[in-house]
Coordinates of C-alpha atoms in Angstrom, one line a residue:
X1 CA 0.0 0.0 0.0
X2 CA 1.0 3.5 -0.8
X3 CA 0.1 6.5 1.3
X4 CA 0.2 9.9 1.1
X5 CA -1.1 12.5 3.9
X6 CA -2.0 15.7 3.4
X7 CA -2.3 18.9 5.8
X8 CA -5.3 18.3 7.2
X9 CA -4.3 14.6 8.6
X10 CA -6.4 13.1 6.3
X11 CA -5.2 9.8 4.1
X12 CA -4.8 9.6 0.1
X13 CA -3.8 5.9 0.7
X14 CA -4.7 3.5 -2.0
X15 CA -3.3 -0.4 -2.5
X16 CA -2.9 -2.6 -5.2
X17 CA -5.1 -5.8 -3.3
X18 CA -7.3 -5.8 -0.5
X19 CA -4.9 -7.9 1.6
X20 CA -2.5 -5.3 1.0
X21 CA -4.3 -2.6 3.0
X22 CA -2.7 -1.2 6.4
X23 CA -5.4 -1.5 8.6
X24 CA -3.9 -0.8 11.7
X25 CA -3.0 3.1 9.8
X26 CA -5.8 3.0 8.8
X27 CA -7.5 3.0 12.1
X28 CA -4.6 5.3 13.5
X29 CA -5.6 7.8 10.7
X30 CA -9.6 7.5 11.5
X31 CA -9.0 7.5 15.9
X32 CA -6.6 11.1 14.6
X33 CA -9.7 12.4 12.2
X34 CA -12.2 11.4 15.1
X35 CA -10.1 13.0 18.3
X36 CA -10.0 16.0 16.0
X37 CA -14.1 16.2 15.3
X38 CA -14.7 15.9 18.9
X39 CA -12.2 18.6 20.1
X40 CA -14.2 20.9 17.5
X41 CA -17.4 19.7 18.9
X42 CA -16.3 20.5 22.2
X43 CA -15.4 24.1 21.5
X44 CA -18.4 24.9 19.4
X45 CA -16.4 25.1 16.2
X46 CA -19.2 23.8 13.7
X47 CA -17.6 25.0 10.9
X48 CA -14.7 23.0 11.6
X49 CA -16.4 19.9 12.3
X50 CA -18.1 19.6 9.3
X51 CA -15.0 20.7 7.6
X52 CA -12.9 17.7 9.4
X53 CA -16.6 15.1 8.4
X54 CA -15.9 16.0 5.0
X55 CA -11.7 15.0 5.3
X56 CA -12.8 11.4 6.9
X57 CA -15.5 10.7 4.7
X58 CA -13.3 11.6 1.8
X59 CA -10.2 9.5 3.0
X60 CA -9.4 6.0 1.7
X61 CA -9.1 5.2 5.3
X62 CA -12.6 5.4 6.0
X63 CA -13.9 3.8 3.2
X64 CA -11.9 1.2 3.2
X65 CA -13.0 0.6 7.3
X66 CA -16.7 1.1 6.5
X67 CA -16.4 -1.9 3.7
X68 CA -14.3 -4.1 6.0
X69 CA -17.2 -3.9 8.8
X70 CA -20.0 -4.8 6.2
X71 CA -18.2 -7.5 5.0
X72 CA -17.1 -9.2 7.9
X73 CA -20.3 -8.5 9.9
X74 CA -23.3 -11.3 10.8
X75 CA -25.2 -9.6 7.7
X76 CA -22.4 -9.9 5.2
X77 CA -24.0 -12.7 3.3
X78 CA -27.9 -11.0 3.3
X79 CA -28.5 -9.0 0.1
X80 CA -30.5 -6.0 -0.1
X81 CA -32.7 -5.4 -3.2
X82 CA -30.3 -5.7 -5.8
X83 CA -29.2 -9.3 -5.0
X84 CA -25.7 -8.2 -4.2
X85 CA -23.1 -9.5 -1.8
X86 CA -19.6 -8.2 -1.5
X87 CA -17.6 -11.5 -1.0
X88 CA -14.0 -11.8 -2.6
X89 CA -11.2 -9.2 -2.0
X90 CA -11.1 -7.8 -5.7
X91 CA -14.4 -6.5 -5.0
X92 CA -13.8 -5.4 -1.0
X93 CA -11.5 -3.3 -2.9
X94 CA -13.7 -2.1 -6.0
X95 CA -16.4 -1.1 -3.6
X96 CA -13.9 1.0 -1.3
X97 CA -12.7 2.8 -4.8
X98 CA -16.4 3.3 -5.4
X99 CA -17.6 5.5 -2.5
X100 CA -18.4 8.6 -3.2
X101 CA -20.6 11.4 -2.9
X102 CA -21.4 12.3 -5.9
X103 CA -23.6 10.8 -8.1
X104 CA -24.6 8.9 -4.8
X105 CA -28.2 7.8 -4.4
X106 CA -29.7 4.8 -2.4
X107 CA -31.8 2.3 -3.4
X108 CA -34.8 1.2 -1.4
X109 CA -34.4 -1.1 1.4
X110 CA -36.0 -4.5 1.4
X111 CA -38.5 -5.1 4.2
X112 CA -38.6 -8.8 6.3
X113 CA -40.3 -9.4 9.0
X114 CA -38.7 -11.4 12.6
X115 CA -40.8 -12.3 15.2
X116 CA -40.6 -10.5 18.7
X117 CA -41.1 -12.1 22.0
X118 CA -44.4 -11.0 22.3
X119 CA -45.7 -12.8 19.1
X120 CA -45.7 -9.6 17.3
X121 CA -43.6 -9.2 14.5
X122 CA -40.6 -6.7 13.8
X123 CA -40.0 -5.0 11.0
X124 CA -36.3 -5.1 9.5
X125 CA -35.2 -2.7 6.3
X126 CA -31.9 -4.6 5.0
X127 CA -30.2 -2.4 2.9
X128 CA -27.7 -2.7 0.1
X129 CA -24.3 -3.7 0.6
X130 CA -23.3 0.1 -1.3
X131 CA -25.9 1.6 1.4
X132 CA -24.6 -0.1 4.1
X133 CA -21.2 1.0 3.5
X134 CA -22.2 4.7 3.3
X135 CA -23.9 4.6 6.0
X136 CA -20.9 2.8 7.6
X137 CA -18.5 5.6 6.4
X138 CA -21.0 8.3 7.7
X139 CA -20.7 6.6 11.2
X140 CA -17.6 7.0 11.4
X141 CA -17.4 10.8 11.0
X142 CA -21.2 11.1 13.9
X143 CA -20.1 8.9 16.4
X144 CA -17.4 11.1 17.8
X145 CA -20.2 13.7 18.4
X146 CA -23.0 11.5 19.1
X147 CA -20.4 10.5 22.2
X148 CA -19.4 14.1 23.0
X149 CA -23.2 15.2 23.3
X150 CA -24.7 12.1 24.5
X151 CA -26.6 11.4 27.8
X152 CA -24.5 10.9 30.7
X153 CA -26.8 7.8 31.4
X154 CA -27.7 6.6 28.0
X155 CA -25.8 3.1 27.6
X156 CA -27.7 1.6 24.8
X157 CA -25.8 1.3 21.8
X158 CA -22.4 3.4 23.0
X159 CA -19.2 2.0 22.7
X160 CA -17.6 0.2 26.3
X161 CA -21.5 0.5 27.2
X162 CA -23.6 -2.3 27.8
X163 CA -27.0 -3.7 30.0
X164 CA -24.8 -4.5 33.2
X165 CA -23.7 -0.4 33.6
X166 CA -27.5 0.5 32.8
X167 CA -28.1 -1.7 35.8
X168 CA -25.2 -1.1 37.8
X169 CA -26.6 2.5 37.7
X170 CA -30.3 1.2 38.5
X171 CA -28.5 -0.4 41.9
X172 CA -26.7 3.1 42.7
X173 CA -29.8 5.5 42.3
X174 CA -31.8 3.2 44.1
X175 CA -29.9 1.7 46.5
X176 CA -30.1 4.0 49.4
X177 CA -32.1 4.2 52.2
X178 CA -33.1 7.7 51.5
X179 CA -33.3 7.3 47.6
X180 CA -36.5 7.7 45.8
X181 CA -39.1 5.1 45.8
X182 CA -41.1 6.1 42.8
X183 CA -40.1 4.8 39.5
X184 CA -41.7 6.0 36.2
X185 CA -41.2 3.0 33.3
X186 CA -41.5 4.5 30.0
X187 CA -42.3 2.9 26.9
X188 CA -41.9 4.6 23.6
X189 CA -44.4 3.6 21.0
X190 CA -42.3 2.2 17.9
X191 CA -39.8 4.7 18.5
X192 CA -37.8 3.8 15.5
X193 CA -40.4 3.7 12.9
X194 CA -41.8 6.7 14.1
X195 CA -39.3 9.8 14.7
X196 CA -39.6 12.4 12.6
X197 CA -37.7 12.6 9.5
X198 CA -37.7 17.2 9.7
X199 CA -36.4 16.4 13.0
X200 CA -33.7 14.5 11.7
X201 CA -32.6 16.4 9.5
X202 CA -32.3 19.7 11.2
X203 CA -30.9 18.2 14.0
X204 CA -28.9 15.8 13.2
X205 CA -24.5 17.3 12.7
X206 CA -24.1 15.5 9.2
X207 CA -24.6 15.7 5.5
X208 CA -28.2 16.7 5.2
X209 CA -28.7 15.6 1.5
X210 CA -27.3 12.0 2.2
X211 CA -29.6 11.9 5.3
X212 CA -32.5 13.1 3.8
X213 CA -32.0 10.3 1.0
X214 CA -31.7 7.2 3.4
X215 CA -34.8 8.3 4.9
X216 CA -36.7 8.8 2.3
X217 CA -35.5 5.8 -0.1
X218 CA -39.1 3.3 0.7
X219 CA -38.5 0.3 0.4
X220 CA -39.6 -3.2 -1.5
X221 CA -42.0 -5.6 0.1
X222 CA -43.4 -8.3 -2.1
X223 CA -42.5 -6.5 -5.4
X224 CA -44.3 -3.3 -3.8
X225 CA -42.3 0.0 -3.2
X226 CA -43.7 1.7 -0.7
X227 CA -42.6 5.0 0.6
X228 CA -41.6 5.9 4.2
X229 CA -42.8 9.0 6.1
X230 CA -41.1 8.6 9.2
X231 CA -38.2 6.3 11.0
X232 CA -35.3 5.4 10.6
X233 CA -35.4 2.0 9.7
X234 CA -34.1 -1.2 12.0
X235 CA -31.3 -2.8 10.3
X236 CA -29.7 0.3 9.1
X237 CA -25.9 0.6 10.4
X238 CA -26.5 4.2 11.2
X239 CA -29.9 4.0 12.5
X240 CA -29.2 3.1 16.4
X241 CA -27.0 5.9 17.0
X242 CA -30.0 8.6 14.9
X243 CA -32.1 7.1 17.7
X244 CA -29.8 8.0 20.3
X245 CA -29.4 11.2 19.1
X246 CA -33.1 11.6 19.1
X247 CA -33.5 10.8 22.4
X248 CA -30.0 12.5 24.0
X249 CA -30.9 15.8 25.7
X250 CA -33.7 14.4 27.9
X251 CA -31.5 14.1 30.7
X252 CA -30.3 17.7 30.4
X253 CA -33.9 18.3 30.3
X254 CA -34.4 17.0 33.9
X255 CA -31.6 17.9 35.1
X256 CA -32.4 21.4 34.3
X257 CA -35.9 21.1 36.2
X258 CA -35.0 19.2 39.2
X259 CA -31.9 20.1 40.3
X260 CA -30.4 18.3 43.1
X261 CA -30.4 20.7 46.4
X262 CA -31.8 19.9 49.9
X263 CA -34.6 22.4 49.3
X264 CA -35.6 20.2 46.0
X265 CA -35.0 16.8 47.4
X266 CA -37.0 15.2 44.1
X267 CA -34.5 12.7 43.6
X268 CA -35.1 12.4 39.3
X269 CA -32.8 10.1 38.0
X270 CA -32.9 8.8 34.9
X271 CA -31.1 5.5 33.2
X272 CA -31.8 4.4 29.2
X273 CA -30.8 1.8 27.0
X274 CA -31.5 3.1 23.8
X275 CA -35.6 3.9 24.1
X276 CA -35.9 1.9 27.2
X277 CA -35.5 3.6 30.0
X278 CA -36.9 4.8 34.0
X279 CA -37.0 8.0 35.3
X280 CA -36.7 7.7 39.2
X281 CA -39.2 10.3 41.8
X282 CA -40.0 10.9 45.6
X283 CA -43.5 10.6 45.0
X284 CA -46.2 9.2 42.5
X285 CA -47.8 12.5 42.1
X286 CA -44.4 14.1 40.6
X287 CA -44.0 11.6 38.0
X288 CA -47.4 11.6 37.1
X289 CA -47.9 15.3 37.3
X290 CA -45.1 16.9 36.3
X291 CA -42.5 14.3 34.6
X292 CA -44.9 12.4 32.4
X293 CA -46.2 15.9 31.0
X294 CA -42.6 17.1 29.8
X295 CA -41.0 13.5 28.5
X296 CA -44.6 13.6 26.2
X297 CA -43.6 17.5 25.2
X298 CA -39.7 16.4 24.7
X299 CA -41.3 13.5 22.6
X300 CA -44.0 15.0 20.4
X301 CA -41.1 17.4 19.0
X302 CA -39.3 14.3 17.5
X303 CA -42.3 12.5 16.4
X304 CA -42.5 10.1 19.5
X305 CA -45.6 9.3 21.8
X306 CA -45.0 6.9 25.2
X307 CA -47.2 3.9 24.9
X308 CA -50.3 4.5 27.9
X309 CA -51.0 0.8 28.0
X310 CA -47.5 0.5 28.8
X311 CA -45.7 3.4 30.6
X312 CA -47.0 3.1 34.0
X313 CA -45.5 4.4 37.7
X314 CA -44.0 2.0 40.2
X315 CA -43.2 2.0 44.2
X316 CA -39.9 0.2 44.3
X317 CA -41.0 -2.4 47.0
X318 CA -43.5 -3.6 44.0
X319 CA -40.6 -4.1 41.9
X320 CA -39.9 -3.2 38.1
X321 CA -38.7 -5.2 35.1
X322 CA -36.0 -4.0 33.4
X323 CA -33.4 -4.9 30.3
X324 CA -34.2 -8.6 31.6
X325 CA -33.9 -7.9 35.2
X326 CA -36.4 -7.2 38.1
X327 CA -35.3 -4.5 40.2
X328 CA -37.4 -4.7 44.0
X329 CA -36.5 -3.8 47.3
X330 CA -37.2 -6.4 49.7
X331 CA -37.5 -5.0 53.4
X332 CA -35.2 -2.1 52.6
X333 CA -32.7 -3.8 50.6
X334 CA -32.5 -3.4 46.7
X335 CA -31.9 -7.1 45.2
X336 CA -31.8 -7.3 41.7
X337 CA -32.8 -10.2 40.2
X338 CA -33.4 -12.2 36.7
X339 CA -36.7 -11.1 35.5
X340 CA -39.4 -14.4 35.5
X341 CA -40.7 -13.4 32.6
X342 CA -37.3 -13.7 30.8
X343 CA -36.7 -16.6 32.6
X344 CA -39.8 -18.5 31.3
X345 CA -38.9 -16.8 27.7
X346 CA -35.8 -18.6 27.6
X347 CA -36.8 -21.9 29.2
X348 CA -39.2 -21.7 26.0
X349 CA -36.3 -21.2 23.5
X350 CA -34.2 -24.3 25.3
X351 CA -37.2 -26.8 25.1
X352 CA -38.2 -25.5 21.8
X353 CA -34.1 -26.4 20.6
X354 CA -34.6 -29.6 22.3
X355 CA -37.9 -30.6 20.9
X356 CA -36.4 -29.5 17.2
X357 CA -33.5 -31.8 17.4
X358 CA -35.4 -35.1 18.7
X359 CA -33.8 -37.5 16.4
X360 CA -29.9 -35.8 16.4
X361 CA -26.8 -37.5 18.3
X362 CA -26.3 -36.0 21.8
X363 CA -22.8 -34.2 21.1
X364 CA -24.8 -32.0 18.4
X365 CA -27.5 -31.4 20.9
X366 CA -25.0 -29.6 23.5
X367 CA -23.1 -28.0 20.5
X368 CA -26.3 -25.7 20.4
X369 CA -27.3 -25.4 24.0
X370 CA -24.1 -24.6 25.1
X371 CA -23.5 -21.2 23.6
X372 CA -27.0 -20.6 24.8
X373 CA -26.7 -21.5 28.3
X374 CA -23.5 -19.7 28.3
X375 CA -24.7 -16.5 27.3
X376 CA -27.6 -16.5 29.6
X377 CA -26.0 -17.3 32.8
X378 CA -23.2 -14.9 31.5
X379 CA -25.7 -12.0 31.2
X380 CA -27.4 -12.5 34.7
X381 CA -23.4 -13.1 36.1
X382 CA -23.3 -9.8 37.8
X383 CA -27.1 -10.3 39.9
X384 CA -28.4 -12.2 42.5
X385 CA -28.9 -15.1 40.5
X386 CA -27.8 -18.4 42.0
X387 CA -31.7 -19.6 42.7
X388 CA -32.8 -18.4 39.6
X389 CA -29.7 -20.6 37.8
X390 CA -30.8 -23.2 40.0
X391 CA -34.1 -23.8 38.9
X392 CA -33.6 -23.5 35.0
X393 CA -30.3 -25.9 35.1
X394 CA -33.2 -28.4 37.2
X395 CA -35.7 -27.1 34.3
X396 CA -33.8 -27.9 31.7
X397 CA -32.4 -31.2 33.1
X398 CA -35.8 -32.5 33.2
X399 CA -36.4 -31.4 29.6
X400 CA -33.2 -33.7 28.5
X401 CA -34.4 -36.3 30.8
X402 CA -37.5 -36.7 28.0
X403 CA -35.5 -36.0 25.5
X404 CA -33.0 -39.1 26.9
X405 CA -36.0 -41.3 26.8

């Protein structure tokens, strides 16, 4: 590979083969680029930012990083409309060559459906592998100020984030003696397919043409094109952190309200993984009265509504469900448990393994439970758990006992 930098940082770099590529310069160059966008962010310097989005999204760098993540993510064999998989170096390489701006435009996404563990259904817009990649490339230069400006307590989604600080922070607002017992637990009705595309696009730091485009490309089901008004679709690269961004500034938006003093002892906390999230209170009335009102204002200005069949206010000795886990005081003390219901979900997705593979030798069998039962007891590792583990290894000993015979 030969490289050339210019003033600004950014890379020239091209190579002859795919395997020829200097990846770990090329993520030295992007982490520079990226450092750089969110000093600029920091110091109000729009100008500058967009100025240093243009460099990155311009450099071989990044485009050769966006292709390598859609072709060596879970998705890299699934085609979008046009039937088209990017599979051999020649064209990894050939597709890095080919992204640019102009002349862009993206195609319409292809719309399957996956079933949700309520028996609904889930809609899924797979784009096309040149899509993907865009959208890959434009990551690359938001993310550095989707992280500068995000929520303090938003951990859905974020890089070195995951469910266990979400919870971890669940423990330390409502741990205390003297914390708050009210908790408000908010749904957001189809939050994806719902936020407003004007929104979006005025609010959103990036290339407002490109934007605009993704969101309003339709998409393809049975044959049909149909056209899309709002939401940013599920199974779009860029999509989780345009919902983040969407829903960043609500904390702020607290914050601002009920600031923490002993004269204003309201004790509002808030913790979200992506558009799940509680909003902690002193008393019922608060959260019903005042908090509820302004998350439903924050919301309608993006497009959003909270679901009333399903946002509803909880004293913490009752107990909450949350990312999997039931969060209860018992007699003072805050245990945190797995939640039954996501217990009996998975016992169902064991037994249903089991029942599928009746007739198969027993060393295929635990070659797919045991990445199963791995993960599970691996995300409930941090909780009070050991019962709970108990009774689903007896659960699902019983179910390989009849399986046996």
């Amino acid at each position: 590979m030969t490289a050339q930098l210019n003033s600004s940082g950014a890379s020239s770099d091209h190579a002859a083969h795919w395997h020829s590529i200097d990846w770990a310069r090329c993520h030295r160059e992007i982490r520079r680029l990226q450092a750089r966008i969110v000093k600029a962010t920091q110091e109000g310097r729009h100008g500058r930012v967009k100025a240093l989005q243009w460099l990155l999204t311009h450099s071989f760098s990044g485009k050769a990083l966006a292709v390598k993540r859609v072709t060596e993510n879970r998705g890299k064999r699934t085609s979008g409309v046009d039937g088209i998989t990017w599979s051999t170096p020649k064209i990894k390489l050939k597709a890095v060559l080919s992204l640019r701006r102009r002349g862009y435009r993206p195609q319409p996404l292809r719309r399957i459906y996956i079933p949700k563990a309520n028996g609904k259904q889930r809609a899924l817009g797979i784009p096309c592998m040149i899509d993907r990649a865009q959208q890959a490339l434009h990551l690359l230069a938001l993310e550095p100020i989707a992280e500068t400006t995000a929520d303090p307590n938003s951990y859905g989604f974020r890089s070195a984030r995951s469910t266990a600080d979400a919870i971890e922070q669940c423990f330390k607002a409502l741990s205390h003696t003297d914390c708050a017992k009210w908790i408000l637990e908010a749904d957001i009705r189809s939050c994806f397919d719902e936020i407003s595309h004007d929104w979006l696009v005025a609010n959103i730091p990036m290339d407002k043409a490109i934007l605009r485009m993704w969101l309003k490309a339709g998409y393809f089901h049975h044959n049909v094109l149909y056209p899309t008004a709002a939401g940013t679709p599920q199974g779009g690269i860029i999509s989780p952190t345009l919902m983040n961004m969407t829903l960043d500034g609500l904390e702020h938006l607290l914050r601002l309200k009920y600031r923490r003093s002993t004269r204003n002892p309201s004790k509002v906390n808030i913790v979200r993984y992506a558009d799940d999230f509680i909003i902690t209170g002193v008393t019922r009335e608060m959260l019903a009265e005042e908090v509820i009102p302004m998350v439903g204002q924050f919301l309608a200005e993006r497009g959003l509504s909270m679901s009333p069949e399903k946002t509803r206010i909880t004293h913490i000795s009752d107990g909450f469900d949350f990312l999997g886990m039931n969060v209860r005081k018992y007699g003072g003390k805050l245990l945190i448990k797995p939640a039954p219901v996501s217990v009996q979900r998975f016992l169902r997705k064991v037994r249903g393994v089991i029942k599928g593979n009746a007739m198969v030798r027993h060393d295929t069998l635990i070659k797919k439970l045991n990445p199963m039962l791995r993960g599970w007891a691996n995300y409930y590792r941090h909780v009070v758990a050991k019962q709970t583990l108990s009774k689903v290894s007896c659960a699902i000993w019983h179910s390989l006992w009849r399986w046996v015979k």
